[in-house]
Amino acid sequence: MLRVCWKGAHAAALTLVWCVCGRKKPTVKCILNMVFLFCRSNAGKIVAASLLTVGGGLGSTILYAKWDPKFRANIEKSVPYSDQLFEMALGPPPPPLVPLQKKPGKIEPLQISSLSEASKESKQPKAKAKKSDPAPVEAPPAVEEMCNSCTSQFVCVCVGEESKDHHEPALKERPAEEVSARLAQQDKVEQDALAALTAGLEESLGSSAKTTLQAIGAQEAVLTAIATHTNKLKEAMDSQTPPDEKSTQWKALNEALSDRTRAMEEAEEALLKAKGELEILRGVINSAKQSKIDAARPQILAAEENLHSMIVDLDKVVTKVQTAQTEAKIMSQYSELVNEAKAQFQQELANITPEIQANWKGLSGKLSADDLNSLIAHAHRRIDQLNRELAEQRVREQIHIEVALEQQKLEDQKALERAVASALEHRREDMRLEQEKKVQEVREVMEAEMRTQLRRQAAAHTDHLRDVLKVQEQELHEEAQEIMNSKMMEQETHYRRLTQEQLDTFTLDMNAAYARLKGIEEAIDSHVIAEEEARKAHQLWLSVEALNYTLKSAGADSPTEPLEGAVGVIKENCAENEFAQALASALPEESLSRGIYGEASLRARFYDIRRLARRVALIDETRNSLYQYFLSYLQSILLFEREQVAPPAKLAPEDLDTFRLLAYATYSIERGDLELAAKFVNQLRGASQRVAQDWLKEARLTLETKQVISLLLAYANAVGLGTTQAP
Amino acid sequence: MSEKELGQKWDRCLADCAVKFGTGLGLGIVFSVVFFKRRTWPIVFGTGLGLGMAYSNCQNDLRSRYVLHSKVAKEQ
């Protein structure tokens, strides 16, 4: 793979070079050529293939991430900069899905509210409110209707409670206001029904009364018509009147007859109507009775009475009419008989005297003697016949009378029965009505009495309650008093105990506090001492630190400040500390007056020393001519050795060679061990020694001072540690 | 500083050498010109004299540390 890459790179470089060497700018043609060349080679093919794969993988990843956000999130999490790439390619990631509400019941109102909010119309909430409003409104009327169908309040309440049971599991006593409201409502409803009922009753009563009156009037008209007719008939039968008026009489009779028939028809109609109305009234009364409203009872009774009286009147009138009719029938029978007899007589006359017209009027003037004789003979014959009939009649009188009596008896019986039946009916009705009335009265009385009794009972109940409450109050009061007393006693004892405890604890606390105070005072005193010590140690430490700090004031080549000041401070501050004083005075004079060189400068200087020492390595007391100097220089130039050599634990005599020593010293000084280096430098002899003299002195000074200062520091630290109190 | 001592000595040495060389050369030239009819040997001689003196001085200077100074104790 690497070779392939290398080959490819090589090829690319070659072509580039060729392009560049062609002295043209890299044109498209040039690049294409390059690519072509690139592609032709095997390496180029492989590289192209790998590029294709990588590109394909990337593209497919991006496409899939576009389709599946979870995948995209995964990739973004795992691959570091993929989120930027995705954002660039696809845009920002889709927001995470909010978990769906698991309460489908609540979704509806949420949607509705959101819709209403979104659309900013108040229709939906209004519709919802409207929908919710009729629902509760429907429930109470249903309950009330149920209540209305009851007679008494308690039943109503029971029903109400039952209906309530359907709604609520627990039974609650309704508040008084609700009950009174309900009662008022019931009363109102009753009143309304009553009013409606009475209105209906009155209406029907009125209409039936009107029709009954009409019927009665019609019947009476019939009576009068019958009476007039009968009179007229009687008059007509009476043959005392002159013939002129007979025709008028007969006309009047006909008129009266037609009147009578008409009147009878009208009466029939009116009767039917009246009967119908009465039936309606009866129906209304029955429905009123079924409605079972107490207050309507007297009205119902009155209506029944009216009905009854109307029926009675109607029946009376009808019986009157019937009697008149029978009388009229008798009269008509009589008139028929008379007419028959007349007709027969006429016929006989006609038989006897056929030429005579059958007209009474022509009869009296145009008769001849024969006619008269035949007429008289006929009349005699007729009289004989009639006498015979009369005798027969007299004989059969009794039988006829008996028969007639029987007939009459039968008719009378029937009439009696009818009358009795109707009277019985009427009596029964009367009795019933009276009974009802009595019942009503008794009921009212009973109601009144029950009310008074209830009132009395209620009063008694309230009295009883009052008494019981009084007694209870008394008992409870006493109980409470007792309890209070006992509690008071308890509290008293408790209080006493507490105060005693308090006193004891207080004395204890006081003692303890006093002891503690004493302890604290001692502790404070010791603290003060310790603090004093600490302060002194601190001061010592500070001054020693100051001294240490002055060491840092060494420049690159210049010495530090003279340590006089700091040492003076130490001497001042730690006058009573002998050790510190001794140490402070142990410092070399030079460091006090002039200061010391820093280690870095000594190090730098050492390399000069080293160079020089190497150069004059051969020079000593015996060899010190200029030639020797030359030789020494030559030696230093030509001698190659390691700059730094680790020094051994023990020095052997061959280690005392200048170069070796210098190597050891270089090593030591490189490791920061100035002391060891100084020791090695101290071993130098001859000119090298002389050359390193000053450096050695300085090094010695520095080392001494540092030693003393470190001692002082250690001492100060120790003292400080000693005085510091552990927390 | 003790290490500078050597350097100072060498400076002195070189300065001295330069002076003596120059002086020698000069005197040689003078003598050559004045007394010896422009022969080269006085120049060379003078230069050599100068250099030799310088060398000797230098050596003495460098040696000065190790030279034991003796005193003849006066007989009392």
Coordinates of C-alpha atoms in Angstrom, one line a residue, chain A residues 278-628:
Chain A
L278 CA -121.5 15.6 30.1
E279 CA -119.5 12.6 29.1
I280 CA -116.6 14.9 28.4
L281 CA -117.1 16.5 31.7
R282 CA -117.2 13.2 33.4
G283 CA -113.9 12.3 31.6
V284 CA -112.3 15.5 32.7
I285 CA -113.4 14.9 36.3
N286 CA -112.0 11.4 36.2
S287 CA -108.7 12.6 34.9
A288 CA -108.7 15.3 37.5
K289 CA -109.4 12.7 40.1
Q290 CA -106.5 10.6 38.8
S291 CA -104.2 13.6 39.0
K292 CA -104.6 13.3 42.8
I293 CA -104.1 16.8 43.8
D294 CA -105.7 17.4 47.2
A295 CA -106.5 21.0 46.7
A296 CA -108.6 20.3 43.7
R297 CA -110.8 17.9 45.5
P298 CA -113.5 20.4 46.5
Q299 CA -113.5 21.7 43.0
I300 CA -113.8 18.2 41.7
L301 CA -116.6 17.5 44.1
A302 CA -118.3 20.7 43.1
A303 CA -117.9 19.8 39.4
E304 CA -119.3 16.3 40.2
E305 CA -122.2 17.8 41.9
N306 CA -122.9 20.1 39.0
L307 CA -122.6 17.2 36.7
H308 CA -124.9 15.2 38.8
S309 CA -127.5 18.0 39.1
M310 CA -127.3 18.6 35.3
I311 CA -127.8 15.0 34.7
V312 CA -130.7 15.0 37.1
D313 CA -132.3 18.1 35.5
L314 CA -131.8 16.6 32.1
D315 CA -133.4 13.4 33.2
K316 CA -136.3 15.2 34.8
V317 CA -136.9 17.2 31.7
V318 CA -136.6 14.1 29.6
T319 CA -139.1 12.3 31.8
K320 CA -141.4 15.3 31.6
V321 CA -141.1 15.2 27.9
Q322 CA -141.7 11.6 27.9
T323 CA -144.9 12.0 30.0
A324 CA -146.0 14.8 27.8
Q325 CA -145.3 12.6 24.9
T326 CA -147.4 9.8 26.3
E327 CA -150.1 12.2 27.0
A328 CA -149.8 13.6 23.6
K329 CA -149.8 10.0 22.3
I330 CA -153.0 9.4 24.2
M331 CA -154.3 12.6 22.8
S332 CA -153.2 11.6 19.4
Q333 CA -154.7 8.2 19.8
Y334 CA -157.9 9.8 20.9
S335 CA -157.7 12.1 18.0
E336 CA -157.0 9.2 15.7
L337 CA -159.9 7.2 17.1
V338 CA -162.1 10.2 16.7
N339 CA -160.8 10.7 13.2
E340 CA -161.3 7.0 12.5
A341 CA -164.8 7.1 13.8
K342 CA -165.4 10.2 11.8
A343 CA -163.9 8.6 8.8
Q344 CA -165.9 5.5 9.3
F345 CA -169.1 7.5 9.8
Q346 CA -168.3 9.4 6.7
Q347 CA -167.6 6.3 4.9
E348 CA -170.9 4.9 6.0
L349 CA -172.5 8.1 5.0
A350 CA -170.7 7.9 1.8
N351 CA -171.9 4.4 1.4
I352 CA -175.4 5.5 2.1
T353 CA -175.3 8.7 0.2
P354 CA -172.6 8.3 -2.4
E355 CA -173.4 11.4 -4.2
I356 CA -172.8 13.6 -1.2
Q357 CA -169.3 14.8 -1.0
A358 CA -167.3 13.8 2.0
N359 CA -167.1 17.3 3.1
W360 CA -168.7 18.4 6.2
K361 CA -169.3 21.8 4.8
G362 CA -171.4 20.6 1.9
L363 CA -173.2 18.3 4.1
S364 CA -175.4 20.6 6.0
G365 CA -177.1 22.5 3.0
K366 CA -177.5 20.1 0.2
L367 CA -179.2 17.2 1.9
S368 CA -182.6 16.0 0.6
A369 CA -185.5 14.3 2.5
D370 CA -184.4 10.8 1.5
D371 CA -180.9 11.5 2.4
L372 CA -182.2 12.9 5.6
N373 CA -184.2 9.8 6.2
S374 CA -181.5 7.4 5.3
L375 CA -179.2 9.5 7.4
I376 CA -181.6 9.4 10.3
A377 CA -182.0 5.6 9.8
H378 CA -178.3 5.3 9.6
A379 CA -178.1 7.4 12.7
H380 CA -180.6 5.2 14.5
R381 CA -178.8 2.2 13.3
R382 CA -175.6 3.8 14.5
I383 CA -177.1 4.7 17.8
D384 CA -178.3 1.1 18.2
Q385 CA -175.0 -0.2 17.3
L386 CA -173.3 2.2 19.6
N387 CA -175.8 1.3 22.4
R388 CA -175.0 -2.3 21.8
E389 CA -171.4 -1.5 21.8
L390 CA -171.9 0.5 24.9
A391 CA -173.7 -2.4 26.6
E392 CA -170.9 -4.7 25.5
Q393 CA -168.4 -2.2 26.7
R394 CA -170.2 -2.0 30.0
V395 CA -170.1 -5.7 30.3
R396 CA -166.5 -5.8 29.3
E397 CA -165.8 -2.7 31.3
Q398 CA -164.5 -4.5 34.1
I399 CA -162.3 -6.8 32.0
H400 CA -161.2 -3.8 30.0
I401 CA -160.6 -1.9 33.1
E402 CA -158.7 -4.8 34.6
V403 CA -156.8 -5.2 31.4
A404 CA -156.2 -1.5 31.2
L405 CA -155.3 -1.5 34.9
E406 CA -152.9 -4.4 34.2
Q407 CA -151.5 -2.5 31.3
Q408 CA -151.3 0.6 33.4
K409 CA -149.9 -1.3 36.2
L410 CA -147.3 -2.8 33.9
E411 CA -146.5 0.6 32.5
D412 CA -146.6 2.1 35.9
Q413 CA -144.3 -0.7 37.1
K414 CA -142.0 0.0 34.2
A415 CA -142.2 3.7 34.8
L416 CA -141.7 3.0 38.5
E417 CA -138.8 0.8 37.9
R418 CA -137.3 3.4 35.6
A419 CA -138.0 6.1 38.0
V420 CA -136.8 4.0 40.9
A421 CA -133.7 3.1 39.0
S422 CA -133.0 6.7 38.1
A423 CA -133.8 7.8 41.6
L424 CA -131.6 5.1 42.9
E425 CA -128.9 6.2 40.6
H426 CA -129.4 9.8 41.7
R427 CA -129.5 8.8 45.3
R428 CA -126.4 6.7 44.8
E429 CA -124.7 9.6 43.1
D430 CA -125.8 11.9 45.9
M431 CA -124.6 9.5 48.5
R432 CA -121.3 9.1 46.7
L433 CA -121.0 12.8 46.4
E434 CA -121.9 13.3 50.0
Q435 CA -119.4 10.6 51.0
E436 CA -116.8 12.2 49.0
K437 CA -117.6 15.5 50.5
K438 CA -117.5 14.0 53.9
V439 CA -114.3 12.3 53.1
Q440 CA -112.9 15.5 51.9
E441 CA -114.0 17.3 55.0
V442 CA -112.7 14.6 57.2
R443 CA -109.4 14.6 55.3
E444 CA -109.1 18.3 55.8
V445 CA -109.9 18.0 59.4
M446 CA -107.4 15.2 59.7
E447 CA -104.8 17.2 57.8
A448 CA -105.3 20.1 60.0
E449 CA -105.1 17.9 63.1
M450 CA -102.1 16.2 61.8
R451 CA -100.5 19.5 61.2
T452 CA -101.2 20.6 64.6
Q453 CA -99.9 17.3 66.0
L454 CA -96.8 17.6 63.9
R455 CA -96.3 21.1 65.1
R456 CA -96.8 20.0 68.6
Q457 CA -94.4 17.2 68.0
A458 CA -91.9 19.5 66.5
A459 CA -92.2 21.8 69.4
A460 CA -91.9 18.9 71.8
H461 CA -88.9 17.7 69.9
T462 CA -87.3 21.1 70.1
D463 CA -88.0 21.3 73.7
H464 CA -86.6 17.8 74.2
L465 CA -83.6 18.7 72.2
R466 CA -83.1 21.8 74.2
D467 CA -83.3 19.9 77.4
V468 CA -81.0 17.2 76.2
L469 CA -78.6 19.8 74.9
K470 CA -78.7 21.6 78.2
V471 CA -78.0 18.4 80.1
Q472 CA -75.2 17.5 77.6
E473 CA -73.8 20.9 77.9
Q474 CA -73.8 20.5 81.6
E475 CA -72.1 17.1 81.5
L476 CA -69.5 18.2 79.0
H477 CA -68.8 21.3 80.9
E478 CA -68.2 19.3 84.0
E479 CA -66.1 16.9 82.1
A480 CA -64.1 19.6 80.6
Q481 CA -63.7 21.3 83.9
E482 CA -62.4 18.1 85.4
I483 CA -60.0 17.5 82.6
M484 CA -58.8 21.0 82.8
N485 CA -58.2 20.7 86.5
S486 CA -56.3 17.5 86.1
K487 CA -54.3 19.0 83.2
M488 CA -53.6 22.1 85.3
M489 CA -52.4 19.9 88.2
E490 CA -50.2 18.0 85.8
Q491 CA -48.9 21.2 84.3
E492 CA -48.2 22.6 87.8
T493 CA -46.2 19.5 88.8
H494 CA -44.5 19.5 85.5
Y495 CA -43.7 23.1 85.8
R496 CA -42.4 22.7 89.3
R497 CA -40.3 19.8 88.2
L498 CA -39.0 21.7 85.3
T499 CA -38.0 24.7 87.4
Q500 CA -36.3 22.5 89.8
E501 CA -34.4 20.8 87.0
Q502 CA -33.6 24.1 85.6
L503 CA -32.2 25.3 88.8
D504 CA -30.1 22.1 89.2
T505 CA -28.9 22.3 85.7
F506 CA -28.2 25.9 86.1
T507 CA -26.1 25.4 89.2
L508 CA -24.3 22.5 87.4
D509 CA -23.8 24.7 84.4
M510 CA -22.5 27.5 86.5
N511 CA -20.0 25.3 88.2
A512 CA -19.0 23.8 84.9
A513 CA -18.8 27.2 83.4
Y514 CA -16.7 28.4 86.2
A515 CA -14.3 25.5 85.9
R516 CA -14.2 26.0 82.2
L517 CA -13.5 29.6 82.7
K518 CA -10.7 28.8 84.9
G519 CA -9.4 26.3 82.4
I520 CA -9.8 28.7 79.6
E521 CA -7.9 31.3 81.5
E522 CA -5.1 28.9 82.1
A523 CA -5.2 27.9 78.5
I524 CA -5.2 31.4 77.4
D525 CA -2.2 32.2 79.6
S526 CA -0.4 29.2 78.2
H527 CA -1.5 30.3 74.8
V528 CA -0.1 33.7 75.4
I529 CA 3.2 32.2 76.3
A530 CA 3.1 29.8 73.4
E531 CA 2.2 32.6 71.1
E532 CA 5.0 34.6 72.4
E533 CA 7.3 31.8 71.7
A534 CA 5.7 31.4 68.4
R535 CA 6.1 35.0 67.7
K536 CA 9.7 34.8 68.5
A537 CA 10.2 31.8 66.5
H538 CA 8.3 33.4 63.7
Q539 CA 10.5 36.4 63.9
L540 CA 13.5 34.3 63.9
W541 CA 12.2 32.4 61.0
L542 CA 11.4 35.6 59.2
S543 CA 14.7 37.1 59.7
V544 CA 16.4 33.9 58.7
E545 CA 14.2 33.8 55.6
A546 CA 15.2 37.4 54.9
L547 CA 18.8 36.3 55.2
N548 CA 18.1 33.5 52.9
Y549 CA 16.4 35.8 50.5
T550 CA 19.4 38.1 50.4
L551 CA 21.3 35.2 49.0
K552 CA 19.0 35.4 46.0
S553 CA 20.0 38.9 45.3
A554 CA 23.1 37.6 43.6
G555 CA 23.4 38.8 40.1
A556 CA 25.0 37.0 37.2
D557 CA 28.4 38.2 38.0
S558 CA 27.9 40.5 40.9
P559 CA 27.8 39.3 44.5
T560 CA 24.8 39.6 46.7
E561 CA 24.1 42.4 49.0
P562 CA 26.2 42.4 52.1
L563 CA 24.5 40.2 54.6
E564 CA 25.3 42.6 57.4
G565 CA 21.8 44.0 57.5
A566 CA 20.0 40.8 57.7
V567 CA 22.4 39.3 60.2
G568 CA 22.1 42.4 62.3
V569 CA 18.3 42.0 62.2
I570 CA 18.7 38.4 63.4
K571 CA 21.0 39.5 66.1
E572 CA 18.6 42.1 67.2
N573 CA 15.5 40.0 67.1
C574 CA 16.9 36.9 68.6
A575 CA 18.9 38.5 71.4
E576 CA 17.9 35.7 73.8
N577 CA 18.4 32.9 71.4
E578 CA 22.0 31.8 72.0
F579 CA 22.2 29.3 69.3
A580 CA 21.0 31.8 66.8
Q581 CA 23.5 34.3 68.1
A582 CA 26.3 31.9 67.9
L583 CA 25.4 31.0 64.4
A584 CA 24.9 34.5 63.3
S585 CA 28.3 35.4 64.5
A586 CA 29.8 32.3 62.8
L587 CA 29.2 33.9 59.4
P588 CA 32.4 34.9 57.7
E589 CA 33.3 38.5 57.5
E590 CA 33.6 38.7 53.8
S591 CA 30.0 37.6 53.4
L592 CA 28.8 40.2 55.9
S593 CA 30.7 43.0 54.4
R594 CA 30.8 42.2 50.7
G595 CA 28.3 39.5 50.2
I596 CA 28.8 36.2 48.4
Y597 CA 28.6 35.1 44.9
G598 CA 25.8 33.0 43.7
E599 CA 26.2 29.5 42.6
A600 CA 25.4 30.3 39.0
S601 CA 28.2 32.8 38.7
L602 CA 30.5 30.4 40.4
R603 CA 29.6 27.8 37.9
A604 CA 30.2 30.1 35.0
R605 CA 33.5 31.2 36.5
F606 CA 34.5 27.6 37.0
Y607 CA 34.5 27.0 33.3
D608 CA 37.0 29.8 32.8
I609 CA 39.0 28.3 35.7
R610 CA 38.8 25.0 34.1
R611 CA 40.1 26.2 30.8
L612 CA 43.0 28.1 32.4
A613 CA 43.8 25.2 34.7
R614 CA 44.0 22.9 31.8
R615 CA 46.2 25.3 29.9
V616 CA 48.7 25.6 32.8
A617 CA 48.4 22.0 33.9
L618 CA 52.1 21.3 33.5
I619 CA 53.3 24.4 35.2
D620 CA 54.4 24.1 38.8
E621 CA 57.4 25.2 40.9
T622 CA 59.9 23.1 38.9
R623 CA 58.5 23.6 35.5
N624 CA 57.7 27.2 34.8
S625 CA 59.6 28.4 31.8
L626 CA 57.9 29.8 28.8
Y627 CA 58.6 26.7 26.8
Q628 CA 56.8 24.7 29.5

